[in-house]
PDB file of N, CA and C in Angstrom:
ATOM      1  N   MET J   7     -64.013 145.638  15.404  1.00  0.00           N
ATOM      2  CA  MET J   7     -64.571 147.015  16.019  1.00  0.00           C
ATOM      3  C   MET J   7     -64.404 148.290  14.752  1.00  0.00           C
ATOM      4  N   ALA J   8     -63.395 147.855  13.885  1.00  0.00           N
ATOM      5  CA  ALA J   8     -63.144 148.783  12.794  1.00  0.00           C
ATOM      6  C   ALA J   8     -64.443 148.756  12.016  1.00  0.00           C
ATOM      7  N   SER J   9     -64.834 147.478  11.520  1.00  0.00           N
ATOM      8  CA  SER J   9     -66.062 147.208  10.740  1.00  0.00           C
ATOM      9  C   SER J   9     -67.294 147.859  11.300  1.00  0.00           C
ATOM     10  N   ARG J  10     -67.425 147.535  12.464  1.00  0.00           N
ATOM     11  CA  ARG J  10     -68.514 148.053  13.140  1.00  0.00           C
ATOM     12  C   ARG J  10     -68.615 149.693  12.602  1.00  0.00           C
ATOM     13  N   LEU J  11     -67.462 150.509  13.124  1.00  0.00           N
ATOM     14  CA  LEU J  11     -67.385 151.772  12.875  1.00  0.00           C
ATOM     15  C   LEU J  11     -67.493 151.943  11.549  1.00  0.00           C
ATOM     16  N   GLN J  12     -67.073 151.462  10.539  1.00  0.00           N
ATOM     17  CA  GLN J  12     -67.534 151.799   9.185  1.00  0.00           C
ATOM     18  C   GLN J  12     -68.745 151.517   8.950  1.00  0.00           C
ATOM     19  N   LYS J  13     -69.574 150.821   9.283  1.00  0.00           N
ATOM     20  CA  LYS J  13     -70.909 150.373   9.282  1.00  0.00           C
ATOM     21  C   LYS J  13     -71.946 151.309   9.915  1.00  0.00           C
ATOM     22  N   LEU J  14     -71.246 151.947  10.887  1.00  0.00           N
ATOM     23  CA  LEU J  14     -72.066 153.028  11.332  1.00  0.00           C
ATOM     24  C   LEU J  14     -71.916 154.668  10.667  1.00  0.00           C
ATOM     25  N   HIS J  15     -70.745 154.546  10.178  1.00  0.00           N
ATOM     26  CA  HIS J  15     -70.601 155.654   9.188  1.00  0.00           C
ATOM     27  C   HIS J  15     -71.363 155.540   8.038  1.00  0.00           C
ATOM     28  N   LEU J  16     -71.267 154.339   7.562  1.00  0.00           N
ATOM     29  CA  LEU J  16     -72.060 153.947   6.075  1.00  0.00           C
ATOM     30  C   LEU J  16     -73.761 154.686   6.424  1.00  0.00           C
ATOM     31  N   ASP J  17     -74.072 154.085   7.809  1.00  0.00           N
ATOM     32  CA  ASP J  17     -75.546 154.233   7.780  1.00  0.00           C
ATOM     33  C   ASP J  17     -75.716 155.594   7.820  1.00  0.00           C
ATOM     34  N   TYR J  18     -74.924 156.651   8.784  1.00  0.00           N
ATOM     35  CA  TYR J  18     -74.795 157.729   8.964  1.00  0.00           C
ATOM     36  C   TYR J  18     -74.950 158.931   7.579  1.00  0.00           C
ATOM     37  N   LYS J  19     -74.016 158.180   6.717  1.00  0.00           N
ATOM     38  CA  LYS J  19     -73.845 158.854   5.523  1.00  0.00           C
ATOM     39  C   LYS J  19     -75.082 158.695   4.865  1.00  0.00           C
ATOM     40  N   SER J  20     -75.643 157.423   4.679  1.00  0.00           N
ATOM     41  CA  SER J  20     -76.682 157.203   3.716  1.00  0.00           C
ATOM     42  C   SER J  20     -78.034 157.743   4.233  1.00  0.00           C
ATOM     43  N   GLY J  21     -78.127 158.085   5.821  1.00  0.00           N
ATOM     44  CA  GLY J  21     -79.203 158.372   6.352  1.00  0.00           C
ATOM     45  C   GLY J  21     -79.083 159.988   5.728  1.00  0.00           C
ATOM     46  N   ILE J  22     -78.117 160.842   5.936  1.00  0.00           N
ATOM     47  CA  ILE J  22     -77.656 162.263   5.263  1.00  0.00           C
ATOM     48  C   ILE J  22     -78.360 162.473   3.997  1.00  0.00           C
ATOM     49  N   SER J  23     -77.741 161.376   3.021  1.00  0.00           N
ATOM     50  CA  SER J  23     -78.353 161.309   2.082  1.00  0.00           C
ATOM     51  C   SER J  23     -79.954 161.179   1.562  1.00  0.00           C
ATOM     52  N   PHE J  24     -80.135 160.631   2.336  1.00  0.00           N
ATOM     53  CA  PHE J  24     -81.860 160.294   2.081  1.00  0.00           C
ATOM     54  C   PHE J  24     -82.689 161.374   2.442  1.00  0.00           C
ATOM     55  N   THR J  25     -82.077 162.017   3.522  1.00  0.00           N
ATOM     56  CA  THR J  25     -82.532 163.407   4.304  1.00  0.00           C
ATOM     57  C   THR J  25     -82.552 164.346   3.188  1.00  0.00           C
ATOM     58  N   ASN J  26     -81.362 164.439   2.529  1.00  0.00           N
ATOM     59  CA  ASN J  26     -81.292 165.584   1.615  1.00  0.00           C
ATOM     60  C   ASN J  26     -82.128 165.116   0.200  1.00  0.00           C
ATOM     61  N   ILE J  27     -82.623 163.971  -0.144  1.00  0.00           N
ATOM     62  CA  ILE J  27     -83.323 163.385  -1.232  1.00  0.00           C
ATOM     63  C   ILE J  27     -84.797 163.899  -0.713  1.00  0.00           C
ATOM     64  N   GLN J  28     -85.106 163.831   0.459  1.00  0.00           N
ATOM     65  CA  GLN J  28     -86.493 164.204   1.086  1.00  0.00           C
ATOM     66  C   GLN J  28     -86.653 165.781   1.106  1.00  0.00           C
ATOM     67  N   LEU J  29     -85.694 166.431   1.268  1.00  0.00           N
ATOM     68  CA  LEU J  29     -85.510 167.666   1.444  1.00  0.00           C
ATOM     69  C   LEU J  29     -86.060 168.282   0.187  1.00  0.00           C
ATOM     70  N   SER J  30     -85.197 167.741  -0.931  1.00  0.00           N
ATOM     71  CA  SER J  30     -85.212 168.336  -2.342  1.00  0.00           C
ATOM     72  C   SER J  30     -86.594 167.973  -2.836  1.00  0.00           C
ATOM     73  N   ILE J  31     -87.106 166.742  -2.635  1.00  0.00           N
ATOM     74  CA  ILE J  31     -88.431 166.447  -3.021  1.00  0.00           C
ATOM     75  C   ILE J  31     -89.642 167.530  -2.465  1.00  0.00           C
ATOM     76  N   ILE J  32     -89.382 167.940  -1.084  1.00  0.00           N
ATOM     77  CA  ILE J  32     -90.056 168.705  -0.439  1.00  0.00           C
ATOM     78  C   ILE J  32     -89.859 170.441  -1.165  1.00  0.00           C
ATOM     79  N   ASN J  33     -88.908 170.651  -1.391  1.00  0.00           N
ATOM     80  CA  ASN J  33     -88.634 171.844  -2.154  1.00  0.00           C
ATOM     81  C   ASN J  33     -89.258 171.863  -3.316  1.00  0.00           C
ATOM     82  N   ASN J  34     -89.159 170.883  -4.110  1.00  0.00           N
ATOM     83  CA  ASN J  34     -89.573 170.935  -5.341  1.00  0.00           C
ATOM     84  C   ASN J  34     -91.079 170.815  -5.435  1.00  0.00           C
ATOM     85  N   ALA J  35     -91.696 170.021  -4.518  1.00  0.00           N
ATOM     86  CA  ALA J  35     -93.264 170.211  -4.501  1.00  0.00           C
ATOM     87  C   ALA J  35     -93.817 171.508  -4.209  1.00  0.00           C
ATOM     88  N   SER J  36     -92.996 172.105  -3.141  1.00  0.00           N
ATOM     89  CA  SER J  36     -93.644 173.424  -2.557  1.00  0.00           C
ATOM     90  C   SER J  36     -93.456 174.168  -3.968  1.00  0.00           C
ATOM     91  N   ARG J  37     -92.369 174.108  -4.694  1.00  0.00           N
ATOM     92  CA  ARG J  37     -92.209 175.222  -5.625  1.00  0.00           C
ATOM     93  C   ARG J  37     -93.355 174.989  -6.554  1.00  0.00           C
ATOM     94  N   PHE J  38     -93.717 173.795  -6.966  1.00  0.00           N
ATOM     95  CA  PHE J  38     -94.774 173.635  -8.201  1.00  0.00           C
ATOM     96  C   PHE J  38     -96.030 173.806  -7.463  1.00  0.00           C
ATOM     97  N   THR J  39     -96.174 173.559  -6.008  1.00  0.00           N
ATOM     98  CA  THR J  39     -97.594 174.101  -5.617  1.00  0.00           C
ATOM     99  C   THR J  39     -97.803 175.499  -5.670  1.00  0.00           C
ATOM    100  N   LYS J  40     -96.494 176.355  -5.322  1.00  0.00           N
ATOM    101  CA  LYS J  40     -96.807 177.923  -5.481  1.00  0.00           C
ATOM    102  C   LYS J  40     -97.145 178.195  -6.989  1.00  0.00           C
ATOM    103  N   TRP J  41     -96.307 177.628  -7.873  1.00  0.00           N
ATOM    104  CA  TRP J  41     -96.665 178.063  -9.499  1.00  0.00           C
ATOM    105  C   TRP J  41     -97.832 177.710  -9.638  1.00  0.00           C
ATOM    106  N   HIS J  42     -98.381 176.253  -9.211  1.00  0.00           N
ATOM    107  CA  HIS J  42     -99.795 175.869  -9.509  1.00  0.00           C
ATOM    108  C   HIS J  42    -100.822 176.773  -8.835  1.00  0.00           C
ATOM    109  N   LEU J  43    -100.721 177.250  -7.657  1.00  0.00           N
ATOM    110  CA  LEU J  43    -101.550 178.360  -7.247  1.00  0.00           C
ATOM    111  C   LEU J  43    -101.507 179.818  -7.928  1.00  0.00           C
ATOM    112  N   ALA J  44    -100.448 180.206  -8.457  1.00  0.00           N
ATOM    113  CA  ALA J  44    -100.037 181.308  -8.939  1.00  0.00           C
ATOM    114  C   ALA J  44    -100.799 181.341 -10.342  1.00  0.00           C
ATOM    115  N   LEU J  45    -100.584 180.284 -11.174  1.00  0.00           N
ATOM    116  CA  LEU J  45    -101.510 179.885 -12.310  1.00  0.00           C
ATOM    117  C   LEU J  45    -103.033 179.982 -12.128  1.00  0.00           C
ATOM    118  N   GLN J  46    -103.615 179.280 -11.035  1.00  0.00           N
ATOM    119  CA  GLN J  46    -105.018 179.313 -10.841  1.00  0.00           C
ATOM    120  C   GLN J  46    -105.361 180.720 -10.614  1.00  0.00           C
ATOM    121  N   LEU J  47    -104.570 181.556  -9.767  1.00  0.00           N
ATOM    122  CA  LEU J  47    -104.961 182.932  -9.250  1.00  0.00           C
ATOM    123  C   LEU J  47    -105.052 183.366 -10.630  1.00  0.00           C
ATOM    124  N   THR J  48    -104.045 183.486 -11.537  1.00  0.00           N
ATOM    125  CA  THR J  48    -104.295 184.471 -12.743  1.00  0.00           C
ATOM    126  C   THR J  48    -105.159 184.023 -13.737  1.00  0.00           C
ATOM    127  N   GLU J  49    -105.711 182.658 -13.813  1.00  0.00           N
ATOM    128  CA  GLU J  49    -106.641 182.373 -14.571  1.00  0.00           C
ATOM    129  C   GLU J  49    -108.297 182.776 -13.904  1.00  0.00           C
ATOM    130  N   GLU J  50    -108.394 182.904 -12.524  1.00  0.00           N
ATOM    131  CA  GLU J  50    -109.218 183.505 -11.842  1.00  0.00           C
ATOM    132  C   GLU J  50    -109.421 185.205 -12.162  1.00  0.00           C
ATOM    133  N   PHE J  51    -108.291 185.590 -12.075  1.00  0.00           N
ATOM    134  CA  PHE J  51    -108.196 186.978 -12.412  1.00  0.00           C
ATOM    135  C   PHE J  51    -108.719 187.283 -13.559  1.00  0.00           C
ATOM    136  N   VAL J  52    -108.008 186.640 -14.552  1.00  0.00           N
ATOM    137  CA  VAL J  52    -108.525 187.004 -16.049  1.00  0.00           C
ATOM    138  C   VAL J  52    -109.861 186.770 -16.219  1.00  0.00           C
ATOM    139  N   ASP J  53    -110.679 185.627 -15.739  1.00  0.00           N
ATOM    140  CA  ASP J  53    -112.029 185.450 -15.902  1.00  0.00           C
ATOM    141  C   ASP J  53    -112.550 186.531 -15.233  1.00  0.00           C
ATOM    142  N   LEU J  54    -112.197 187.143 -14.133  1.00  0.00           N
ATOM    143  CA  LEU J  54    -113.050 188.337 -13.168  1.00  0.00           C
ATOM    144  C   LEU J  54    -113.045 189.367 -14.203  1.00  0.00           C
ATOM    145  N   LEU J  55    -111.489 189.754 -14.833  1.00  0.00           N
ATOM    146  CA  LEU J  55    -111.685 190.754 -16.079  1.00  0.00           C
ATOM    147  C   LEU J  55    -112.392 190.569 -17.025  1.00  0.00           C
ATOM    148  N   ASP J  56    -112.867 189.568 -17.526  1.00  0.00           N
ATOM    149  CA  ASP J  56    -113.600 189.345 -18.565  1.00  0.00           C
ATOM    150  C   ASP J  56    -114.729 189.677 -18.172  1.00  0.00           C
ATOM    151  N   ASN J  57    -115.377 189.167 -17.269  1.00  0.00           N
ATOM    152  CA  ASN J  57    -116.592 189.487 -16.479  1.00  0.00           C
ATOM    153  C   ASN J  57    -116.840 190.767 -16.394  1.00  0.00           C
ATOM    154  N   LEU J  58    -115.860 191.732 -16.136  1.00  0.00           N
ATOM    155  CA  LEU J  58    -116.096 193.114 -15.844  1.00  0.00           C
ATOM    156  C   LEU J  58    -116.239 193.759 -17.245  1.00  0.00           C
ATOM    157  N   ILE J  59    -115.371 193.236 -18.179  1.00  0.00           N
ATOM    158  CA  ILE J  59    -115.543 193.808 -19.540  1.00  0.00           C
ATOM    159  C   ILE J  59    -116.711 193.752 -20.055  1.00  0.00           C
ATOM    160  N   ASN J  60    -117.225 192.417 -19.967  1.00  0.00           N
ATOM    161  CA  ASN J  60    -118.594 192.323 -20.694  1.00  0.00           C
ATOM    162  C   ASN J  60    -119.754 192.584 -19.873  1.00  0.00           C
ATOM    163  N   ILE J  61    -119.608 193.187 -18.881  1.00  0.00           N
ATOM    164  CA  ILE J  61    -120.716 193.628 -18.052  1.00  0.00           C
ATOM    165  C   ILE J  61    -121.546 194.820 -18.935  1.00  0.00           C
TER     166      ILE J  61
END
């Protein structure tokens, strides 16, 4: 009985740490995506300014 409880406890803990890892991966991915989008928008904005100046 005790070993069964320990196994349940271990499964529970490893499940939580796995979830935390997944969440941190998702957070980093969304942060990277936001940064990438901002960079793309900045590049397009600079191109737009160049076009306006060269008209």
